[in-house]
Amino acid sequence: MSVRYPLADLNTLPQDLKDKILEVQEKAGFVPNVFLALARRPAEWRAFFAYHDALMDPESVGRTSHLTKGDREMIVTTTSAANQCLYCVVAHGALLRIYEKKPLVADQVAVNYRKADITPRQRAMLDFAMKICERAAETDDTDFEALHAHGFDDEDIWDIAAITAFFGLSNRIASFSNMPPNPEFFLMGRVPREKKS
Amino acid sequence: MSVRYPLADLNTLPQDLKDKILEVQEKAGFVPNVFLALARRPAEWRAFFAYHDALMDPESVGRTSHLTKGDREMIVTTTSAANQCLYCVVAHGALLRIYEKKPLVADQVAVNYRKADITPRQRAMLDFAMKICERAAETDDTDFEALHAHGFDDEDIWDIAAITAFFGLSNRIASFSNMPPNPEFFLMGRVPREKKS
Amino acid sequence: MSVRYPLADLNTLPQDLKDKILEVQEKAGFVPNVFLALARRPAEWRAFFAYHDALMDPESVGRTSHLTKGDREMIVTTTSAANQCLYCVVAHGALLRIYEKKPLVADQVAVNYRKADITPRQRAMLDFAMKICERAAETDDTDFEALHAHGFDDEDIWDIAAITAFFGLSNRIASFSNMPPNPEFFLMGRVPREKKS
Amino acid sequence: MSVRYPLADLNTLPQDLKDKILEVQEKAGFVPNVFLALARRPAEWRAFFAYHDALMDPESVGRTSHLTKGDREMIVTTTSAANQCLYCVVAHGALLRIYEKKPLVADQVAVNYRKADITPRQRAMLDFAMKICERAAETDDTDFEALHAHGFDDEDIWDIAAITAFFGLSNRIASFSNMPPNPEFFLMGRVPREKKS
Amino acid sequence: MSVRYPLADLNTLPQDLKDKILEVQEKAGFVPNVFLALARRPAEWRAFFAYHDALMDPESVGRTSHLTKGDREMIVTTTSAANQCLYCVVAHGALLRIYEKKPLVADQVAVNYRKADITPRQRAMLDFAMKICERAAETDDTDFEALHAHGFDDEDIWDIAAITAFFGLSNRIASFSNMPPNPEFFLMGRVPREKKS
Amino acid sequence: MSVRYPLADLNTLPQDLKDKILEVQEKAGFVPNVFLALARRPAEWRAFFAYHDALMDPESVGRTSHLTKGDREMIVTTTSAANQCLYCVVAHGALLRIYEKKPLVADQVAVNYRKADITPRQRAMLDFAMKICERAAETDDTDFEALHAHGFDDEDIWDIAAITAFFGLSNRIASFSNMPPNPEFFLMGRVPREKKS
């Protein structure tokens, strides 16, 4: 497909975008393409990352959640695979491997989460996420009961649903705009990091 | 379904939420439920409405678009109907009737946009929105060409896709959380307003 | 779409069709398009309305049913929405609002009957109607048991299935022939009627 | 599945039903079950067979059609197979074999009409019938053009659509009520009839 | 469709293929087309029939199974109908009629196995076969439990799954290569064989 | 899911299976689980691998093909992902990376082959493979023409279809029997091999 929406040039961006992007680069060692792909429209960029952080890093907005970082990335990887979103499966699969410290889990949930080596609690979480992803209009009280049985409360359930919904947005934008995942993501978390000496 | 996420009490909300909500109430004559339903989580509320405004009111963020207000609400109503989202079909159907000044159009596109009384340009716009809604992973250059033929440029196409993607998020949250549309929406734009004298 | 099957001219119709149509016009204040759209073929017209009346007005053929007028129109509106039939959703949605005396219920069931403000008995009725609409070949004894639990007997179940099946026919004809709903239907039952003095 | 709607006893039926059924028995050598399965409700029975005859035997209501008897039964067999209706595939498959004088054609179109030994004109007819069967809401002018190219006019197209729609009704009723095809149908038209001497 | 892969000429085939084919012809009275359609590629031919025999005639490889010959052909006919494979439905439907000594059963399971005149054990067997056919990735322990309840052990379950999987392969090859069933199959098992005197 | 079909113990296997498995182990450095998972049934094992080799290593049976080793593994990885088969996506994705010498390509085609970095010829090949995988019954001459335009001849097309069909069988067996991919596969072909000195 043609490149229609080229990555933004960092130097031309508003200062707040630039600052955040440099901060990410410092931490990750590279700039994930989503930061430059969305920057053409700064207002949407700000809203996107504010929403992202509110859901994926709840402590950053003064909220706690019973979902772990690994749980959240597992939701993203699984539902993004259902939506066939190359960028999100590759980028969030990398984070999932790292947070869960399980180098095989991302490929497992991306291909078939039902056969993945995860806990029954995570399986229930993903069953619900997939229902939100594919047929949210059919949700009812029985979905909540199934999750309560695994210790999730209604705020956790909101988290699962909102993360799925937010990345459903992200998946659609990445797909139509042909956003490529950075090559760095493909290998992250697959091999043990060497200890810094 | 049980009420699990009750509407927030306006008086307990942070000032910026309160201000925006009172402003909306002033303008609309009532507070659309989405404003109170999401307010339990202020950080998500802020991101949601910032994103909403950046897409649905581009002038508010210093951007222009070839999509009219009516075009935008037509995208929302059509794709929300495909997602079977009661809140969004009813609320945005009301806005669609008002902006397009066509009291029948919202019901038409919600039931079957292919049989609606709209322009060929709007039909092409909705065909693309539906593809983003249901199978964004299959988009390719031919989708862009079909829209260029009707005068849409690549930024307009981003608008169509992003609006669809954003309301896909909104649809999923409204459905699982059982957000009811305000009764006021059902009748708005169906009968001629009396002129103020 | 082109107009391929124009509405019949009342004056050229056989007397029995004419009589029935004038009777409807007298009662409703206008002639619903379906009466003129099908009249090009009088034999099919007669069979269609005979079938319609046998199912929707059982007393007219000497039969009683536990389904109310509102129940029946709710089945029609819900399954016609699943079939994306503009004519039937709009026309029968109007009747549903009137019979149930609930101005919001037609839009609710048309968008997502699972989230509509209806009784558990009506919900069970619609679940079965939707199964007949979409996958009748999968029906079995468990479907009957679910309905018996809500007080429906086997004759009521025949009613639900036959109404769904009949309007499945109607939906297909209205869609392919591009039958437009009369503008009058869109507003019927939404605003309280003024009492005749 | 339980027998919930037993076949009617011929002797208890209204005279007009009885007469028609005896006439059919005289001609076919047996009473096809549909005649007794629907007779419990005489008003619906009359409408059903009036509709059936108006579409499947147009000469009986003073109308001619470019569809042959074989064409009509081919539409019924193909779309009833898509609806997985045992009664209609078996009963109308038998008629199809007889009218087309092709003992293999019914099994061919029931399994996969795309691989059947039929004419390109019949293939186009079945493509349209299947669209009416499965997604009538998506029909548009291009469907008509495809059929015009094979010599069908708009009245023929109405026939194809209406036959498909009517048997969609019939399929749903036969399936939910578990109507069994008479054993006689399975073999009809498969072996050459012996000439009467 | 064009003939792209003509049936092989028996005389040009390797001796082992020729021998097996002549043996089949001797037994059946004709050569089923699949033997000549695949023979263009002897290595694939040998693997295909070795696999076929290992599953469909386990005694030939020194294995026993709780599935009867009729059970196996019923699985093939049902799942091949779901895959719309003309060759396999017709050819294996013939064998099913013969092994089960039930002239109606093949048409029943091909059209709608849920309404067929089969045992509850066979129904459970077909439910599982259909799940393997259409969504094998969703299988889990509950599928095994449902089959154990009918007396199937895990080796029988392997048989059901492997037969379904093997004919899924066969269905795809027969469909894309347009393999026609021999006319002889259509009538086999429908009429009582005359006893040899 | 429970382990129902444990991997076979190499020492208990027939000599020909043992020999082949030791040969594979020698070459790969480990025994891929499929060899031990299927060995419980030696006749099926032999047929499976004979079929596999005839399609995936045509030179081994004296045949040449215009498909490269990479092409073949790309078909397997893409269609196995559509079938959500964990074993095949992981194992054949590894081979695909190695043969194509492209460490990213397997993840790309597994998530969304339409967005993968492949040639237009490979894209056409995968479009056809996906049609065979999901709706082989709909194939017709236009599918062949699309492939001829990219230089594939009818024998190549047979290869694409047969590989897809064979791995459809493999996918179903691996899924229902819960066959786990060896951990070694996940990393193969992702990092440059060190040269042997």
XYZ file of N, CA and C in Angstrom, chain A residues 2-166:
495
model
N 0.380 2.292 -0.605
C 1.122 3.546 -0.663
C 1.295 4.116 0.752
N 2.353 4.910 0.909
C 2.511 5.657 2.167
C 1.733 6.958 2.037
N 0.687 7.080 2.745
C -0.173 8.255 2.631
C 0.011 9.200 3.803
N 0.370 8.634 4.904
C 0.480 9.441 6.116
C 1.882 9.226 6.686
N 2.894 9.917 6.115
C 4.280 9.674 6.549
C 4.484 10.047 8.014
N 5.454 9.420 8.640
C 5.776 9.723 10.030
C 6.191 11.189 10.135
N 5.796 11.845 11.218
C 6.128 13.256 11.411
C 7.618 13.413 11.690
N 8.105 14.577 11.358
C 9.496 14.923 11.681
C 9.485 15.506 13.090
N 10.226 14.870 13.974
C 10.210 15.250 15.383
C 10.422 16.750 15.596
N 11.301 17.325 14.757
C 11.674 18.729 14.989
C 10.565 19.722 14.716
N 9.560 19.292 13.972
C 8.502 20.228 13.615
C 7.321 20.124 14.578
N 7.451 19.299 15.584
C 6.289 19.068 16.449
C 6.192 20.080 17.585
N 4.987 20.290 18.092
C 4.818 21.137 19.287
C 5.687 20.605 20.436
N 6.059 21.494 21.307
C 7.026 21.137 22.345
C 6.551 20.000 23.246
N 5.262 20.002 23.613
C 4.805 18.949 24.546
C 4.887 17.565 23.890
N 4.616 17.486 22.600
C 4.752 16.197 21.924
C 6.221 15.777 21.884
N 7.048 16.749 21.506
C 8.487 16.515 21.419
C 9.033 16.002 22.755
N 8.653 16.645 23.826
C 9.151 16.260 25.152
C 8.766 14.822 25.490
N 7.513 14.516 25.261
C 7.039 13.175 25.601
C 7.756 12.137 24.737
N 7.918 12.451 23.469
C 8.539 11.500 22.545
C 10.008 11.281 22.893
N 10.687 12.345 23.247
C 12.096 12.187 23.633
C 12.207 11.367 24.914
N 11.258 11.550 25.789
C 11.241 10.786 27.049
C 11.066 9.282 26.749
N 10.149 8.993 25.829
C 9.924 7.595 25.455
C 11.184 7.011 24.797
N 11.782 7.796 23.927
C 12.988 7.338 23.231
C 14.105 7.027 24.229
N 14.240 7.902 25.200
C 15.247 7.721 26.247
C 15.058 6.380 26.953
N 13.788 6.073 27.225
C 13.474 4.880 28.007
C 13.564 3.604 27.148
N 13.037 3.679 25.913
C 12.918 2.475 25.089
C 14.125 2.263 24.181
N 14.843 3.331 23.931
C 15.977 3.198 23.021
C 15.608 3.498 21.577
N 14.316 3.685 21.326
C 13.862 4.051 19.971
C 12.473 4.683 20.107
N 12.009 5.318 19.039
C 10.682 5.948 19.081
C 9.669 5.027 18.410
N 8.781 4.439 19.163
C 7.741 3.609 18.538
C 6.978 4.434 17.505
N 6.712 3.823 16.357
C 6.144 4.580 15.244
C 4.808 5.257 15.551
N 4.031 4.690 16.459
C 2.724 5.282 16.741
C 2.848 6.734 17.198
N 3.965 7.052 17.879
C 4.124 8.425 18.367
C 4.298 9.413 17.226
N 4.976 8.975 16.157
C 5.195 9.877 15.027
C 4.062 9.777 14.006
N 3.394 8.641 13.974
C 2.324 8.456 12.987
C 1.100 9.306 13.328
N 0.863 9.503 14.615
C -0.321 10.266 15.027
C -0.020 11.753 15.210
N 1.261 12.125 15.208
C 1.633 13.485 15.598
C 1.228 14.544 14.582
N 0.885 14.115 13.381
C 0.416 15.070 12.361
C -0.773 15.871 12.888
N -1.494 15.289 13.793
C -2.664 15.961 14.358
C -2.480 16.025 15.880
N -1.867 17.091 16.344
C -1.494 17.148 17.762
C -2.667 16.995 18.742
N -3.824 17.535 18.399
C -4.945 17.430 19.343
C -5.369 15.974 19.518
N -5.423 15.242 18.419
C -5.774 13.828 18.512
C -4.664 13.047 19.229
N -3.407 13.419 18.929
C -2.258 12.785 19.595
C -2.382 12.922 21.115
N -2.668 14.131 21.565
C -2.753 14.372 23.020
C -3.880 13.548 23.650
N -5.018 13.532 22.974
C -6.157 12.779 23.512
C -5.859 11.283 23.523
N -5.249 10.812 22.443
C -4.928 9.382 22.320
C -4.018 8.940 23.458
N -2.930 9.668 23.685
C -1.986 9.220 24.706
C -2.494 9.479 26.122
N -3.305 10.513 26.280
C -3.927 10.724 27.600
C -4.846 9.551 27.927
N -5.619 9.118 26.933
C -6.529 7.975 27.136
C -5.706 6.714 27.403
N -4.695 6.523 26.558
C -3.809 5.366 26.714
C -3.250 5.294 28.132
N -2.707 6.394 28.599
C -2.066 6.372 29.913
C -3.088 6.163 31.030
N -4.262 6.762 30.888
C -5.300 6.604 31.920
C -5.703 5.137 32.069
N -5.641 4.397 30.978
C -6.045 2.980 31.032
C -4.873 2.042 31.298
N -3.738 2.332 30.687
C -2.624 1.380 30.747
C -1.669 1.674 31.896
N -1.757 2.864 32.448
C -0.889 3.239 33.566
C -1.744 3.996 34.582
N -2.705 3.301 35.208
C -3.690 3.982 36.044
C -3.051 4.768 37.196
N -1.906 4.285 37.698
C -1.247 5.004 38.786
C -0.886 6.421 38.338
N -0.623 6.601 37.054
C -0.245 7.931 36.561
C -1.393 8.927 36.675
N -2.612 8.415 36.835
C -3.751 9.336 37.035
C -4.380 9.099 38.410
N -3.586 8.517 39.317
C -4.048 8.404 40.696
C -5.071 7.312 40.945
N -5.031 6.269 40.139
C -6.001 5.204 40.274
C -5.240 3.889 40.397
N -5.789 2.931 41.150
C -5.181 1.608 41.178
C -6.138 0.625 40.519
N -5.614 -0.531 40.163
C -6.419 -1.521 39.464
C -5.905 -2.899 39.836
N -6.803 -3.880 39.814
C -6.356 -5.243 40.095
C -5.730 -5.904 38.876
N -5.771 -5.239 37.742
C -5.107 -5.802 36.564
C -3.616 -5.476 36.635
N -2.790 -6.457 36.353
C -1.348 -6.189 36.307
C -0.990 -5.611 34.942
N 0.230 -5.108 34.845
C 0.712 -4.627 33.547
C 0.647 -5.754 32.510
N 0.988 -6.954 32.937
C 0.956 -8.099 32.022
C -0.469 -8.392 31.572
N -1.431 -8.349 32.523
C -2.847 -8.557 32.172
C -3.263 -7.585 31.067
N -2.904 -6.341 31.263
C -3.348 -5.315 30.302
C -2.767 -5.568 28.914
N -1.476 -5.856 28.867
C -0.857 -6.091 27.555
C -1.397 -7.372 26.913
N -1.799 -8.324 27.757
C -2.380 -9.560 27.235
C -3.739 -9.281 26.567
N -4.513 -8.410 27.177
C -5.790 -7.994 26.562
C -5.520 -7.337 25.210
N -4.545 -6.448 25.188
C -4.256 -5.725 23.946
C -3.788 -6.689 22.855
N -2.878 -7.579 23.209
C -2.322 -8.486 22.198
C -3.402 -9.418 21.641
N -4.232 -9.925 22.521
C -5.260 -10.881 22.094
C -6.311 -10.229 21.210
N -6.830 -9.091 21.634
C -7.905 -8.473 20.852
C -7.358 -7.830 19.574
N -6.124 -7.350 19.627
C -5.531 -6.791 18.407
C -5.289 -7.886 17.374
N -4.978 -9.087 17.841
C -4.829 -10.205 16.900
C -6.181 -10.519 16.253
N -7.250 -10.486 17.041
C -8.584 -10.714 16.474
C -8.915 -9.650 15.435
N -8.440 -8.437 15.663
C -8.662 -7.357 14.704
C -7.594 -7.327 13.609
N -6.677 -8.269 13.634
C -5.607 -8.384 12.635
C -4.790 -7.104 12.497
N -4.459 -6.493 13.633
C -3.691 -5.248 13.612
C -2.215 -5.549 13.806
N -1.449 -5.420 12.747
C -0.033 -5.781 12.784
C 0.728 -4.951 13.811
N 0.533 -3.634 13.777
C 1.292 -2.778 14.698
C 1.076 -3.186 16.153
N -0.183 -3.309 16.557
C -0.472 -3.524 17.979
C -0.074 -4.921 18.446
N -0.255 -5.925 17.600
C 0.147 -7.273 18.011
C 1.654 -7.320 18.246
N 2.398 -6.699 17.347
C 3.853 -6.772 17.460
C 4.359 -5.904 18.615
N 3.869 -4.678 18.709
C 4.376 -3.764 19.741
C 3.929 -4.205 21.134
N 2.649 -4.537 21.273
C 2.167 -4.901 22.613
C 2.506 -6.347 22.958
N 2.702 -7.179 21.948
C 3.222 -8.522 22.218
C 4.603 -8.429 22.871
N 5.408 -7.478 22.421
C 6.737 -7.282 23.006
C 6.615 -6.901 24.483
N 5.739 -5.944 24.770
C 5.551 -5.527 26.165
C 4.997 -6.678 27.005
N 4.103 -7.450 26.437
C 3.533 -8.597 27.162
C 4.634 -9.588 27.554
N 5.505 -9.906 26.613
C 6.603 -10.839 26.937
C 7.446 -10.308 28.090
N 7.714 -9.008 28.050
C 8.576 -8.411 29.068
C 7.887 -8.385 30.438
N 6.649 -7.909 30.474
C 5.972 -7.779 31.774
C 5.667 -9.134 32.392
N 5.259 -10.094 31.562
C 4.939 -11.419 32.086
C 6.202 -12.272 32.258
N 7.301 -11.790 31.735
C 8.554 -12.576 31.749
C 8.327 -13.970 31.172
N 7.522 -14.033 30.129
C 7.257 -15.309 29.469
C 7.463 -15.102 27.968
N 8.595 -15.575 27.432
C 8.916 -15.266 26.036
C 7.967 -15.899 25.018
N 7.161 -16.870 25.427
C 6.293 -17.542 24.445
C 4.856 -17.028 24.456
N 4.486 -16.307 25.515
C 3.060 -16.049 25.735
C 2.424 -15.156 24.678
N 3.161 -14.216 24.135
C 2.552 -13.293 23.167
C 2.136 -14.027 21.895
N 3.032 -14.895 21.388
C 2.665 -15.659 20.196
C 1.478 -16.576 20.501
N 1.467 -17.129 21.702
C 0.364 -18.028 22.070
C -0.985 -17.304 22.050
N -1.079 -16.172 22.737
C -2.397 -15.506 22.787
C -2.746 -14.895 21.430
N -1.752 -14.483 20.659
C -2.049 -13.901 19.350
C -2.623 -14.954 18.400
N -2.124 -16.172 18.489
C -2.619 -17.207 17.570
C -3.926 -17.815 18.083
N -3.950 -18.205 19.338
C -5.166 -18.818 19.889
C -5.102 -18.756 21.405
N -5.719 -17.726 21.976
C -5.586 -17.514 23.424
C -6.173 -18.677 24.220
N -7.057 -19.460 23.577
C -7.667 -20.582 24.301
C -6.656 -21.692 24.591
N -5.582 -21.725 23.821
C -4.574 -22.781 23.991
C -3.311 -22.227 24.659
N -3.360 -20.990 25.133
C -2.167 -20.361 25.703
C -1.919 -20.832 27.132
N -0.696 -20.698 27.545
C -0.270 -21.097 28.883
C -0.506 -19.933 29.853
N -1.766 -19.722 30.202
C -2.152 -18.603 31.073
C -3.022 -19.139 32.204
N -3.320 -18.301 33.207
C -4.138 -18.743 34.336
C -5.624 -18.751 33.955
N -6.431 -19.540 34.681
C -7.882 -19.517 34.436
C -8.469 -18.106 34.592
N -7.901 -17.336 35.522
C -8.350 -15.951 35.690
C -8.067 -15.144 34.422
N -6.907 -15.322 33.846
C -6.589 -14.602 32.607
C -7.450 -15.101 31.448
N -7.749 -16.384 31.440
C -8.612 -16.912 30.392
C -9.992 -16.256 30.451
N -10.543 -16.130 31.667
C -11.853 -15.477 31.822
C -11.787 -14.017 31.383
N -10.688 -13.379 31.742
C -10.472 -11.977 31.357
C -10.460 -11.841 29.828
N -9.793 -12.762 29.165
C -9.698 -12.689 27.697
C -11.019 -13.076 27.028
N -11.745 -14.020 27.607
C -13.066 -14.353 27.049
C -13.948 -13.104 27.018
N -13.911 -12.344 28.119
C -14.727 -11.130 28.171
C -14.190 -10.074 27.189
N -12.887 -9.905 27.171
C -12.294 -8.929 26.238
C -12.700 -9.253 24.801
N -12.674 -10.531 24.449
C -13.053 -10.917 23.093
C -14.532 -10.640 22.831
N -15.365 -10.784 23.852
C -16.790 -10.474 23.662
C -16.970 -8.968 23.431
N -16.239 -8.161 24.190
C -16.292 -6.712 23.965
C -15.778 -6.389 22.562
N -14.744 -7.061 22.163
C -14.127 -6.811 20.849
C -15.090 -7.143 19.713
N -15.782 -8.256 19.830
C -16.547 -8.768 18.690
C -18.051 -8.633 18.787
N -18.600 -8.591 20.012
C -20.054 -8.480 20.100
C -20.465 -7.881 21.443
N -19.980 -6.646 21.656
C -20.248 -5.942 22.912
C -21.747 -5.767 23.147
N -22.515 -5.684 22.079
C -23.952 -5.458 22.206
C -24.657 -6.625 22.883
N -23.975 -7.777 22.970
C -24.613 -8.952 23.579
C -24.245 -9.144 25.041
N -23.439 -8.255 25.604
C -23.048 -8.405 27.020
C -24.263 -8.296 27.939
N -24.203 -9.086 29.025
C -25.256 -8.978 30.037
C -24.715 -9.408 31.399
N -25.603 -9.517 32.382
C -25.162 -9.800 33.751
C -24.332 -11.075 33.868
N -24.604 -12.052 33.019
C -23.840 -13.297 33.147
C -22.349 -13.078 32.871
N -22.026 -12.105 32.044
C -20.613 -11.807 31.801
C -19.937 -11.284 33.064
N -20.664 -10.464 33.787
C -20.113 -9.927 35.033
C -19.940 -11.030 36.071
N -20.929 -11.899 36.138
C -20.848 -12.984 37.123
C -19.646 -13.895 36.855
N -19.407 -14.170 35.588
C -18.261 -15.034 35.246
C -16.949 -14.403 35.698
N -16.869 -13.089 35.625
C -15.631 -12.414 36.020
C -15.533 -12.262 37.536
N -16.665 -11.998 38.182
C -16.663 -11.923 39.654
C -16.140 -13.233 40.241
N -16.498 -14.341 39.605
C -16.070 -15.651 40.107
C -14.548 -15.793 40.120
N -13.872 -14.959 39.342
C -12.402 -15.000 39.335
C -11.792 -13.844 40.117
N -12.624 -13.117 40.877
C -12.086 -12.067 41.731
C -12.039 -10.682 41.105
N -12.493 -10.542 39.877
C -12.555 -9.208 39.271
C -13.762 -8.455 39.825
N -13.587 -7.188 40.145
C -14.754 -6.390 40.549
C -15.208 -5.514 39.370
N -16.271 -4.758 39.585
C -16.846 -4.019 38.449
C -15.888 -2.964 37.882
N -14.981 -2.443 38.717
C -13.998 -1.489 38.178
C -12.951 -2.206 37.318
N -12.567 -3.397 37.721
C -11.652 -4.188 36.882
C -12.322 -4.502 35.541
N -13.610 -4.804 35.621
C -14.336 -5.143 34.390
C -14.390 -3.937 33.459
N -14.601 -2.772 34.046
C -14.531 -1.543 33.244
C -13.167 -1.442 32.566
N -12.105 -1.735 33.329
C -10.751 -1.691 32.752
C -10.625 -2.627 31.548
N -11.071 -3.863 31.733
C -10.950 -4.831 30.629
C -11.688 -4.319 29.388
N -12.918 -3.849 29.609
C -13.736 -3.380 28.490
C -13.143 -2.131 27.851
N -12.699 -1.201 28.676
C -12.204 0.066 28.133
C -10.879 -0.127 27.404
N -10.012 -0.988 27.935
C -8.754 -1.277 27.234
C -9.056 -1.906 25.874
N -9.966 -2.856 25.857
C -10.342 -3.492 24.593
C -10.920 -2.476 23.613
N -11.780 -1.613 24.124
C -12.420 -0.611 23.269
C -11.402 0.384 22.736
N -10.494 0.825 23.622
C -9.491 1.795 23.191
C -8.578 1.210 22.114
